[in-house]
Amino acid sequence: MSDRRRQRDLPQINERIRYPKIRAIDTDGTQLGIIAPQEALRIAEEKELDLVLVSDKADPPVCRIMDYGKYKFEQEKKAREARKKQHTADVKEVKMRYKIDDHDYQVRVNAARRFLKSGDKVKATITFRGREIQHANLAEDLLKRMATDLQDVAEVQQAPKREGRNMMMLLSSKK
């Protein structure tokens, strides 16, 4: 990694701030006005704090006097919290046969409903064995019935289609 790129990746604090004039903000949020970075740095060093570039997009760039270590820790803490709250939608599978008993079918529908409510997608799969593949129309009817039974919480993302010895349909939760 070149020395120039390493310099660019470092946060712009203290001596690394290279602008003719900056807008300085004190620790309590009061504006010190537009001053030279050396003067703002002197004020920060008197308080044993750092001068941190907050926004380089503004004209002139905005810098704040603060404890950089504490600021960095707070930023990392916020990022950790955001990652913790983030939920990735998994694809859960509900398998059955087209000759499924009514009670077993209800169990699969309830499982699918539970998955959808927790924000996951549901892949409903019907497996064919032997000559059962001739009854693909019955399997498609069963998947359509499942879609109508779950229409209050789900929308069909992929309509029922055959893939080899399986027929599958993909449901996603309604927003």
C-alpha atoms as a PDB file:
ATOM      1  CA  MET A   1       0.000   0.000   0.000  1.00  0.00           C
ATOM      2  CA  SER A   2       1.448   3.325  -1.020  1.00  0.00           C
ATOM      3  CA  ASP A   3       2.239   5.972   1.530  1.00  0.00           C
ATOM      4  CA  ARG A   4      -0.230   8.366  -0.145  1.00  0.00           C
ATOM      5  CA  ARG A   5      -3.168   5.949   0.152  1.00  0.00           C
ATOM      6  CA  ARG A   6      -2.291   5.121   3.760  1.00  0.00           C
ATOM      7  CA  GLN A   7      -2.341   8.856   4.488  1.00  0.00           C
ATOM      8  CA  ARG A   8      -5.776   9.186   2.846  1.00  0.00           C
ATOM      9  CA  ASP A   9      -7.274   6.287   4.873  1.00  0.00           C
ATOM     10  CA  LEU A  10      -6.233   7.861   8.165  1.00  0.00           C
ATOM     11  CA  PRO A  11      -8.886  10.048   9.798  1.00  0.00           C
ATOM     12  CA  GLN A  12      -8.324  13.764   9.362  1.00  0.00           C
ATOM     13  CA  ILE A  13      -7.441  14.936  12.845  1.00  0.00           C
ATOM     14  CA  ASN A  14      -5.026  17.481  14.336  1.00  0.00           C
ATOM     15  CA  GLU A  15      -2.019  18.106  12.031  1.00  0.00           C
ATOM     16  CA  ARG A  16      -3.543  16.100   9.140  1.00  0.00           C
ATOM     17  CA  ILE A  17      -6.160  18.821   8.532  1.00  0.00           C
ATOM     18  CA  ARG A  18      -4.751  20.781   5.590  1.00  0.00           C
ATOM     19  CA  TYR A  19      -7.098  23.623   4.700  1.00  0.00           C
ATOM     20  CA  PRO A  20      -6.390  27.368   4.718  1.00  0.00           C
ATOM     21  CA  LYS A  21      -9.515  28.130   6.786  1.00  0.00           C
ATOM     22  CA  ILE A  22     -11.954  25.933   8.745  1.00  0.00           C
ATOM     23  CA  ARG A  23     -15.197  26.418  10.651  1.00  0.00           C
ATOM     24  CA  ALA A  24     -14.399  25.376  14.223  1.00  0.00           C
ATOM     25  CA  ILE A  25     -16.940  24.073  16.730  1.00  0.00           C
ATOM     26  CA  ASP A  26     -16.129  23.819  20.445  1.00  0.00           C
ATOM     27  CA  THR A  27     -16.855  20.820  22.714  1.00  0.00           C
ATOM     28  CA  ASP A  28     -20.180  22.258  23.902  1.00  0.00           C
ATOM     29  CA  GLY A  29     -21.327  22.934  20.315  1.00  0.00           C
ATOM     30  CA  THR A  30     -20.659  26.681  20.226  1.00  0.00           C
ATOM     31  CA  GLN A  31     -19.139  27.957  17.002  1.00  0.00           C
ATOM     32  CA  LEU A  32     -15.694  29.531  17.239  1.00  0.00           C
ATOM     33  CA  GLY A  33     -16.103  30.936  13.725  1.00  0.00           C
ATOM     34  CA  ILE A  34     -13.940  30.614  10.630  1.00  0.00           C
ATOM     35  CA  ILE A  35     -10.307  30.412  11.715  1.00  0.00           C
ATOM     36  CA  ALA A  36      -6.990  28.887  10.645  1.00  0.00           C
ATOM     37  CA  PRO A  37      -6.576  25.183  11.528  1.00  0.00           C
ATOM     38  CA  GLN A  38      -3.380  25.977  13.515  1.00  0.00           C
ATOM     39  CA  GLU A  39      -5.323  28.275  15.841  1.00  0.00           C
ATOM     40  CA  ALA A  40      -8.118  25.695  16.323  1.00  0.00           C
ATOM     41  CA  LEU A  41      -5.484  23.042  17.015  1.00  0.00           C
ATOM     42  CA  ARG A  42      -3.865  25.299  19.644  1.00  0.00           C
ATOM     43  CA  ILE A  43      -7.276  25.704  21.388  1.00  0.00           C
ATOM     44  CA  ALA A  44      -7.815  21.924  21.265  1.00  0.00           C
ATOM     45  CA  GLU A  45      -4.359  21.202  22.715  1.00  0.00           C
ATOM     46  CA  GLU A  46      -5.009  23.642  25.572  1.00  0.00           C
ATOM     47  CA  LYS A  47      -8.057  21.527  26.495  1.00  0.00           C
ATOM     48  CA  GLU A  48      -6.048  18.309  25.910  1.00  0.00           C
ATOM     49  CA  LEU A  49      -8.445  17.279  23.132  1.00  0.00           C
ATOM     50  CA  ASP A  50      -8.269  16.644  19.377  1.00  0.00           C
ATOM     51  CA  LEU A  51      -9.357  18.682  16.363  1.00  0.00           C
ATOM     52  CA  VAL A  52     -11.469  16.338  14.190  1.00  0.00           C
ATOM     53  CA  LEU A  53     -12.683  17.002  10.637  1.00  0.00           C
ATOM     54  CA  VAL A  54     -16.460  16.450  10.722  1.00  0.00           C
ATOM     55  CA  SER A  55     -17.409  17.515   7.189  1.00  0.00           C
ATOM     56  CA  ASP A  56     -15.032  18.242   4.323  1.00  0.00           C
ATOM     57  CA  LYS A  57     -17.978  18.815   1.931  1.00  0.00           C
ATOM     58  CA  ALA A  58     -18.900  22.145   3.533  1.00  0.00           C
ATOM     59  CA  ASP A  59     -17.299  25.415   2.528  1.00  0.00           C
ATOM     60  CA  PRO A  60     -15.198  26.018   4.602  1.00  0.00           C
ATOM     61  CA  PRO A  61     -14.702  22.472   6.046  1.00  0.00           C
ATOM     62  CA  VAL A  62     -16.187  21.898   9.508  1.00  0.00           C
ATOM     63  CA  CYS A  63     -13.946  20.729  12.371  1.00  0.00           C
ATOM     64  CA  ARG A  64     -14.887  19.958  15.954  1.00  0.00           C
ATOM     65  CA  ILE A  65     -12.855  19.932  19.154  1.00  0.00           C
ATOM     66  CA  MET A  66     -13.451  16.591  20.889  1.00  0.00           C
ATOM     67  CA  ASP A  67     -11.835  13.506  22.383  1.00  0.00           C
ATOM     68  CA  TYR A  68     -11.136  11.469  19.229  1.00  0.00           C
ATOM     69  CA  GLY A  69     -10.749   8.121  21.051  1.00  0.00           C
ATOM     70  CA  LYS A  70     -14.163   8.535  22.670  1.00  0.00           C
ATOM     71  CA  TYR A  71     -15.708   9.658  19.341  1.00  0.00           C
ATOM     72  CA  LYS A  72     -14.285   6.624  17.506  1.00  0.00           C
ATOM     73  CA  PHE A  73     -15.588   4.288  20.233  1.00  0.00           C
ATOM     74  CA  GLU A  74     -19.093   5.808  19.977  1.00  0.00           C
ATOM     75  CA  GLN A  75     -19.091   5.387  16.161  1.00  0.00           C
ATOM     76  CA  GLU A  76     -18.060   1.714  16.479  1.00  0.00           C
ATOM     77  CA  LYS A  77     -20.725   1.185  19.149  1.00  0.00           C
ATOM     78  CA  LYS A  78     -23.432   2.634  16.854  1.00  0.00           C
ATOM     79  CA  ALA A  79     -22.259   0.413  13.985  1.00  0.00           C
ATOM     80  CA  ARG A  80     -22.404  -2.670  16.247  1.00  0.00           C
ATOM     81  CA  GLU A  81     -25.945  -1.797  17.371  1.00  0.00           C
ATOM     82  CA  ALA A  82     -27.066  -1.312  13.753  1.00  0.00           C
ATOM     83  CA  ARG A  83     -25.631  -4.718  12.787  1.00  0.00           C
ATOM     84  CA  LYS A  84     -27.347  -6.338  15.757  1.00  0.00           C
ATOM     85  CA  LYS A  85     -30.770  -4.947  14.794  1.00  0.00           C
ATOM     86  CA  GLN A  86     -30.380  -5.971  11.161  1.00  0.00           C
ATOM     87  CA  HIS A  87     -32.405  -9.072  10.145  1.00  0.00           C
ATOM     88  CA  THR A  88     -31.522 -11.059   7.056  1.00  0.00           C
ATOM     89  CA  ALA A  89     -34.392 -12.886   5.384  1.00  0.00           C
ATOM     90  CA  ASP A  90     -33.624 -16.605   5.217  1.00  0.00           C
ATOM     91  CA  VAL A  91     -35.446 -19.044   2.967  1.00  0.00           C
ATOM     92  CA  LYS A  92     -37.266 -21.673   5.029  1.00  0.00           C
ATOM     93  CA  GLU A  93     -38.597 -24.764   3.291  1.00  0.00           C
ATOM     94  CA  VAL A  94     -41.922 -26.527   3.836  1.00  0.00           C
ATOM     95  CA  LYS A  95     -41.976 -29.996   2.228  1.00  0.00           C
ATOM     96  CA  MET A  96     -45.018 -32.134   1.525  1.00  0.00           C
ATOM     97  CA  ARG A  97     -46.534 -34.610  -0.929  1.00  0.00           C
ATOM     98  CA  TYR A  98     -49.567 -33.908  -3.092  1.00  0.00           C
ATOM     99  CA  LYS A  99     -51.522 -36.674  -1.272  1.00  0.00           C
ATOM    100  CA  ILE A 100     -51.042 -34.912   2.098  1.00  0.00           C
ATOM    101  CA  ASP A 101     -53.647 -35.425   4.809  1.00  0.00           C
ATOM    102  CA  ASP A 102     -55.682 -32.335   5.780  1.00  0.00           C
ATOM    103  CA  HIS A 103     -54.270 -32.081   9.320  1.00  0.00           C
ATOM    104  CA  ASP A 104     -50.685 -32.426   8.064  1.00  0.00           C
ATOM    105  CA  TYR A 105     -51.407 -29.750   5.479  1.00  0.00           C
ATOM    106  CA  GLN A 106     -52.618 -27.391   8.250  1.00  0.00           C
ATOM    107  CA  VAL A 107     -49.385 -28.046  10.191  1.00  0.00           C
ATOM    108  CA  ARG A 108     -47.353 -27.010   7.104  1.00  0.00           C
ATOM    109  CA  VAL A 109     -49.497 -23.883   6.590  1.00  0.00           C
ATOM    110  CA  ASN A 110     -49.047 -22.873  10.248  1.00  0.00           C
ATOM    111  CA  ALA A 111     -45.268 -23.402  10.018  1.00  0.00           C
ATOM    112  CA  ALA A 112     -45.146 -21.308   6.838  1.00  0.00           C
ATOM    113  CA  ARG A 113     -47.229 -18.586   8.522  1.00  0.00           C
ATOM    114  CA  ARG A 114     -44.825 -18.533  11.487  1.00  0.00           C
ATOM    115  CA  PHE A 115     -41.793 -18.240   9.151  1.00  0.00           C
ATOM    116  CA  LEU A 116     -43.415 -15.438   7.156  1.00  0.00           C
ATOM    117  CA  LYS A 117     -44.322 -13.469  10.294  1.00  0.00           C
ATOM    118  CA  SER A 118     -40.686 -13.612  11.444  1.00  0.00           C
ATOM    119  CA  GLY A 119     -39.686 -12.023   8.116  1.00  0.00           C
ATOM    120  CA  ASP A 120     -38.349 -15.082   6.305  1.00  0.00           C
ATOM    121  CA  LYS A 121     -39.249 -16.331   2.843  1.00  0.00           C
ATOM    122  CA  VAL A 122     -40.948 -19.711   2.446  1.00  0.00           C
ATOM    123  CA  LYS A 123     -40.222 -22.251  -0.260  1.00  0.00           C
ATOM    124  CA  ALA A 124     -43.105 -24.733  -0.486  1.00  0.00           C
ATOM    125  CA  THR A 125     -41.955 -27.973  -2.147  1.00  0.00           C
ATOM    126  CA  ILE A 126     -43.988 -30.966  -3.282  1.00  0.00           C
ATOM    127  CA  THR A 127     -41.992 -34.112  -4.040  1.00  0.00           C
ATOM    128  CA  PHE A 128     -43.120 -36.740  -6.553  1.00  0.00           C
ATOM    129  CA  ARG A 129     -42.191 -40.439  -6.321  1.00  0.00           C
ATOM    130  CA  GLY A 130     -42.457 -42.934  -9.125  1.00  0.00           C
ATOM    131  CA  ARG A 131     -45.506 -42.392 -11.298  1.00  0.00           C
ATOM    132  CA  GLU A 132     -46.914 -39.639  -9.070  1.00  0.00           C
ATOM    133  CA  ILE A 133     -45.390 -37.146 -11.514  1.00  0.00           C
ATOM    134  CA  GLN A 134     -48.437 -37.707 -13.730  1.00  0.00           C
ATOM    135  CA  HIS A 135     -50.508 -35.834 -11.127  1.00  0.00           C
ATOM    136  CA  ALA A 136     -48.555 -32.560 -11.324  1.00  0.00           C
ATOM    137  CA  ASN A 137     -51.857 -30.697 -11.762  1.00  0.00           C
ATOM    138  CA  LEU A 138     -53.008 -31.869  -8.293  1.00  0.00           C
ATOM    139  CA  ALA A 139     -49.738 -30.679  -6.778  1.00  0.00           C
ATOM    140  CA  GLU A 140     -50.119 -27.289  -8.467  1.00  0.00           C
ATOM    141  CA  ASP A 141     -53.673 -26.998  -7.092  1.00  0.00           C
ATOM    142  CA  LEU A 142     -52.339 -27.768  -3.587  1.00  0.00           C
ATOM    143  CA  LEU A 143     -49.682 -25.045  -3.847  1.00  0.00           C
ATOM    144  CA  LYS A 144     -52.258 -22.538  -5.099  1.00  0.00           C
ATOM    145  CA  ARG A 145     -54.511 -23.494  -2.178  1.00  0.00           C
ATOM    146  CA  MET A 146     -51.612 -22.847   0.183  1.00  0.00           C
ATOM    147  CA  ALA A 147     -51.033 -19.416  -1.413  1.00  0.00           C
ATOM    148  CA  THR A 148     -54.700 -18.474  -0.894  1.00  0.00           C
ATOM    149  CA  ASP A 149     -54.625 -19.777   2.705  1.00  0.00           C
ATOM    150  CA  LEU A 150     -51.614 -17.548   3.403  1.00  0.00           C
ATOM    151  CA  GLN A 151     -52.664 -14.506   1.350  1.00  0.00           C
ATOM    152  CA  ASP A 152     -53.214 -12.395   4.494  1.00  0.00           C
ATOM    153  CA  VAL A 153     -49.501 -12.606   5.423  1.00  0.00           C
ATOM    154  CA  ALA A 154     -47.775 -13.590   2.162  1.00  0.00           C
ATOM    155  CA  GLU A 155     -47.482 -12.784  -1.494  1.00  0.00           C
ATOM    156  CA  VAL A 156     -46.356 -15.220  -4.181  1.00  0.00           C
ATOM    157  CA  GLN A 157     -42.856 -14.322  -5.275  1.00  0.00           C
ATOM    158  CA  GLN A 158     -42.495 -17.265  -7.656  1.00  0.00           C
ATOM    159  CA  ALA A 159     -45.531 -19.122  -9.004  1.00  0.00           C
ATOM    160  CA  PRO A 160     -45.650 -22.943  -8.748  1.00  0.00           C
ATOM    161  CA  LYS A 161     -43.291 -24.538 -11.258  1.00  0.00           C
ATOM    162  CA  ARG A 162     -41.885 -28.023 -11.826  1.00  0.00           C
ATOM    163  CA  GLU A 163     -38.201 -28.778 -11.399  1.00  0.00           C
ATOM    164  CA  GLY A 164     -37.441 -32.432 -12.073  1.00  0.00           C
ATOM    165  CA  ARG A 165     -39.256 -34.574  -9.488  1.00  0.00           C
ATOM    166  CA  ASN A 166     -40.302 -31.527  -7.437  1.00  0.00           C
ATOM    167  CA  MET A 167     -42.770 -28.712  -7.768  1.00  0.00           C
ATOM    168  CA  MET A 168     -41.981 -25.556  -5.837  1.00  0.00           C
ATOM    169  CA  MET A 169     -43.372 -22.122  -5.055  1.00  0.00           C
ATOM    170  CA  LEU A 170     -41.727 -19.191  -3.279  1.00  0.00           C
ATOM    171  CA  LEU A 171     -43.654 -16.957  -0.864  1.00  0.00           C
ATOM    172  CA  SER A 172     -42.440 -13.754   0.768  1.00  0.00           C
ATOM    173  CA  SER A 173     -44.003 -11.822   3.633  1.00  0.00           C
ATOM    174  CA  LYS A 174     -46.138  -8.776   2.841  1.00  0.00           C
ATOM    175  CA  LYS A 175     -44.602  -5.457   3.784  1.00  0.00           C
END
